[in-house]
Amino acid sequence: MTRTKTPLLWFLFSVGGTLAALFIPVHLFLMGLAFPAGWLQAPPYESRLALVKHPLARLYLFVLISFPLFHWAHRFRYTLYDGLKLKHLTELIAVICYGSALAGSAAAVYTLWMIR
Amino acid sequence: MNGPSQASYSRYHPKWYRRPVSVWWWLESWRFTKFVLRELTSVAVGFFALELLLEIRALGRGPEAYARFLARLGNPLLIVLNLLAFVFVLFHSITWFNLAPKAMQVRLRGRRVPDSAIAGANYAAWVVITAALAWMLLR
């Protein structure tokens, strides 16, 4: 079981890590800092909605949510093992981490699908 | 070493001595601390994914919901949290790009492409993507 799953999880981890490294800083800077602090003018609701409605934008947003979530799940899982010495909770931690990433991805699909 | 004929086994396996390691082992040296901080960047990555998901949900719910979401992001506590997340995400990008040459060795016409070229290509891609996204998101 583990032998077949590990390469997939490693793949999700590394793709998610690369996407996160390349794409997240600018998004986080604008959404979390520049717009709320008023350094830059945030685009109005309508233009933002129009952008998100584009099929390619939806696909992009799904990828930008799902892969980084799996990256988090994989890395955080091992951080818990090593950092807090929780080796005895291996299964529980894995289920919670990958389960959250899976749930988040499903929520992203649903949310992006529901935008009219 | 004993050959197979002289092999003798004790019934009980001796308990190996293991130096007890504190939960705070990673504070013992800066290298360990840096390692754990690097691993913890994943929390900032997950935090961003959640935030982005909530933004899209607010967008889908209409202008009022979106305005409420933006107002919430203006809360000083969230700005501080986002600043912290941003610093961690930058740390992730830098450590990730610097490790890229070690994760993949590229060969060109039988010669190994130098590490600095691979890391450099990653940084160049980062700059281009950041500029393109900023242009699209600020229009």
XYZ file of C-alpha atoms in Angstrom:
255
model
C 0.000 0.000 0.000
C 2.594 2.524 1.144
C 4.823 1.666 -1.759
C 2.193 2.625 -4.301
C 1.003 5.718 -2.454
C 4.312 7.342 -1.560
C 5.354 8.361 -5.110
C 1.956 10.016 -5.673
C 2.153 11.927 -2.380
C 5.714 12.946 -3.165
C 4.606 14.129 -6.623
C 1.768 16.212 -5.122
C 4.199 17.610 -2.542
C 6.769 18.714 -5.093
C 4.312 20.097 -7.661
C 2.481 21.925 -4.875
C 5.765 23.264 -3.519
C 6.859 24.549 -6.914
C 3.499 26.194 -7.602
C 3.493 27.708 -4.113
C 7.017 29.060 -4.532
C 6.305 30.632 -7.918
C 2.704 31.847 -7.597
C 1.723 32.414 -3.967
C 3.969 35.339 -2.908
C 2.412 37.843 -5.326
C -1.149 36.673 -4.581
C -0.590 36.802 -0.837
C 1.113 40.186 -1.022
C -1.777 41.746 -2.941
C -4.679 40.028 -1.174
C -3.331 40.037 2.377
C -1.197 43.186 2.533
C -1.296 45.668 -0.349
C -5.087 45.836 -0.760
C -6.154 45.749 2.925
C -3.441 48.222 3.946
C -4.426 50.530 1.089
C -1.017 50.580 -0.618
C -2.684 49.591 -3.892
C -6.222 50.047 -5.143
C -8.159 46.771 -5.153
C -10.126 46.140 -8.374
C -13.927 46.449 -8.021
C -16.169 43.452 -7.400
C -17.460 43.177 -10.982
C -14.044 42.990 -12.632
C -12.833 40.449 -10.085
C -15.935 38.330 -10.629
C -15.558 38.544 -14.420
C -11.963 37.355 -14.099
C -12.882 34.383 -11.888
C -15.695 33.366 -14.232
C -13.278 32.605 -17.039
C -12.844 28.821 -17.371
C -9.056 29.072 -17.447
C -9.088 31.221 -14.307
C -11.247 28.623 -12.555
C -8.851 25.864 -13.523
C -5.919 27.995 -12.389
C -7.559 28.747 -9.035
C -8.362 25.091 -8.461
C -4.745 24.140 -9.162
C -3.524 26.972 -6.929
C -5.656 25.720 -4.033
C -5.451 21.954 -4.360
C -1.758 21.292 -5.041
C -0.484 23.647 -2.332
C -2.912 22.006 0.114
C -1.343 18.628 -0.605
C 2.076 20.220 -0.295
C 1.060 21.458 3.157
C -0.400 18.069 4.114
C 2.768 16.180 3.211
C 5.228 18.572 4.768
C 3.215 19.333 7.878
C 2.729 15.627 8.502
C 6.464 15.058 8.729
C 6.958 18.239 10.730
C 4.568 16.857 13.326
C 6.371 13.510 13.403
C 9.861 14.950 13.756
C 9.219 18.259 15.451
C 6.833 17.054 18.118
C 8.019 13.421 18.134
C 4.567 12.024 17.395
C 5.679 8.904 15.526
C 3.128 6.806 17.398
C 0.260 8.809 15.846
C 1.391 8.141 12.255
C -1.940 6.955 10.851
C -4.072 9.546 12.600
C -1.868 12.440 11.497
C -1.737 11.186 7.906
C -5.507 10.807 7.736
C -6.098 14.286 9.180
C -3.512 15.988 6.909
C -4.342 14.337 3.573
C -8.039 14.287 4.493
C -8.002 18.065 5.014
C -6.244 18.581 1.681
C -8.809 16.355 -0.032
C -11.707 18.169 1.658
C -10.236 21.549 0.719
C -9.852 20.444 -2.902
C -13.456 19.227 -3.001
C -14.603 22.535 -1.483
C -12.615 24.387 -4.158
C -14.268 22.376 -6.948
C -17.715 23.048 -5.485
C -17.075 26.768 -4.880
C -15.594 27.365 -8.319
C -18.386 25.357 -9.961
C -21.106 27.343 -8.184
C -19.942 30.759 -9.354
C -22.458 31.940 -11.930
C 33.260 -11.719 13.127
C 31.769 -15.085 14.017
C 31.139 -17.401 11.113
C 27.770 -19.046 10.655
C 28.850 -22.132 12.616
C 29.728 -20.156 15.716
C 26.715 -17.896 15.538
C 24.938 -17.744 18.835
C 21.808 -15.919 19.633
C 20.535 -14.549 22.832
C 16.865 -14.956 23.371
C 16.231 -11.416 24.342
C 17.227 -8.515 22.237
C 19.197 -5.974 24.237
C 17.559 -2.597 24.457
C 19.630 -0.161 22.448
C 20.738 2.925 24.185
C 19.112 5.949 22.702
C 19.977 9.390 23.875
C 16.714 10.888 25.055
C 15.766 13.702 22.717
C 13.755 16.615 23.968
C 10.713 17.867 22.076
C 12.720 21.105 21.720
C 15.637 19.410 19.917
C 15.294 21.856 17.036
C 16.183 24.817 19.262
C 19.613 23.346 20.002
C 21.246 24.726 16.909
C 20.398 27.328 14.287
C 20.646 24.712 11.525
C 17.918 22.622 13.143
C 15.805 25.695 13.802
C 16.136 26.750 10.176
C 15.090 23.280 9.079
C 11.949 23.360 11.229
C 11.125 26.921 10.147
C 11.479 25.807 6.527
C 9.150 22.881 7.116
C 6.686 25.197 8.866
C 6.417 27.369 5.745
C 3.892 24.737 4.669
C 1.496 26.159 7.281
C 1.643 29.549 5.548
C 1.059 27.824 2.194
C -2.009 26.039 3.577
C -3.225 29.258 5.203
C -3.064 31.031 1.848
C -4.959 28.239 0.068
C -7.723 28.543 2.657
C -7.806 32.327 2.353
C -8.031 32.117 -1.431
C -10.864 29.596 -1.158
C -12.749 31.937 1.187
C -12.209 34.847 -1.203
C -13.718 32.874 -4.094
C -16.633 31.816 -1.907
C -17.288 35.442 -0.930
C -17.089 36.451 -4.611
C -19.701 33.855 -5.487
C -22.047 35.064 -2.739
C -22.347 38.589 -4.092
C -21.009 42.129 -3.608
C -22.035 42.413 0.078
C -20.374 39.150 1.057
C -17.266 40.189 -0.868
C -17.170 43.593 0.854
C -17.463 41.833 4.218
C -14.596 39.527 3.288
C -12.393 42.483 2.313
C -13.291 44.321 5.519
C -12.272 41.263 7.505
C -8.904 41.204 5.742
C -8.424 44.805 6.898
C -8.508 43.716 10.536
C -5.053 44.552 12.001
C -4.761 41.060 13.442
C -5.258 39.520 10.001
C -2.819 41.976 8.423
C -0.178 40.899 10.935
C -1.036 37.254 10.280
C -0.796 37.802 6.532
C 2.514 39.614 6.947
C 3.858 36.640 8.890
C 2.493 34.245 6.256
C 4.071 36.363 3.512
C 7.495 36.234 5.177
C 7.193 32.453 5.530
C 6.072 32.039 1.919
C 9.065 34.080 0.738
C 11.290 31.836 2.853
C 9.659 28.849 1.171
C 10.272 30.260 -2.333
C 13.931 31.017 -1.641
C 14.712 27.693 0.022
C 12.738 25.815 -2.659
C 14.575 27.451 -5.566
C 17.937 26.974 -3.895
C 17.209 23.273 -3.386
C 15.921 22.782 -6.947
C 19.408 22.021 -8.391
C 19.846 19.286 -5.776
C 16.440 17.777 -6.527
C 16.967 17.598 -10.285
C 20.164 17.375 -12.225
C 19.772 18.644 -15.745
C 22.134 17.499 -18.463
C 22.638 19.339 -21.710
C 24.704 17.694 -24.451
C 26.160 15.327 -21.869
C 27.280 18.104 -19.545
C 25.721 18.814 -16.216
C 24.023 22.184 -16.112
C 25.560 24.121 -13.188
C 23.484 24.495 -10.010
C 23.499 28.266 -10.272
C 21.908 28.104 -13.737
C 19.029 25.918 -12.502
C 18.413 28.084 -9.439
C 18.731 31.164 -11.669
C 16.129 29.820 -14.098
C 13.748 29.320 -11.166
C 14.277 32.869 -9.932
C 13.787 34.225 -13.471
C 10.512 32.285 -13.793
C 9.458 33.684 -10.413
C 10.037 37.270 -11.570
C 8.179 36.762 -14.858
C 5.202 35.023 -13.210
C 5.003 37.635 -10.450
C 4.991 40.479 -12.979
C 2.377 38.795 -15.195
C 0.085 38.027 -12.244
C 0.455 41.515 -10.786
C -0.490 42.979 -14.169
C -3.575 40.736 -14.397
C -4.692 41.212 -10.803
C -4.288 44.998 -10.779
C -6.104 45.726 -14.015
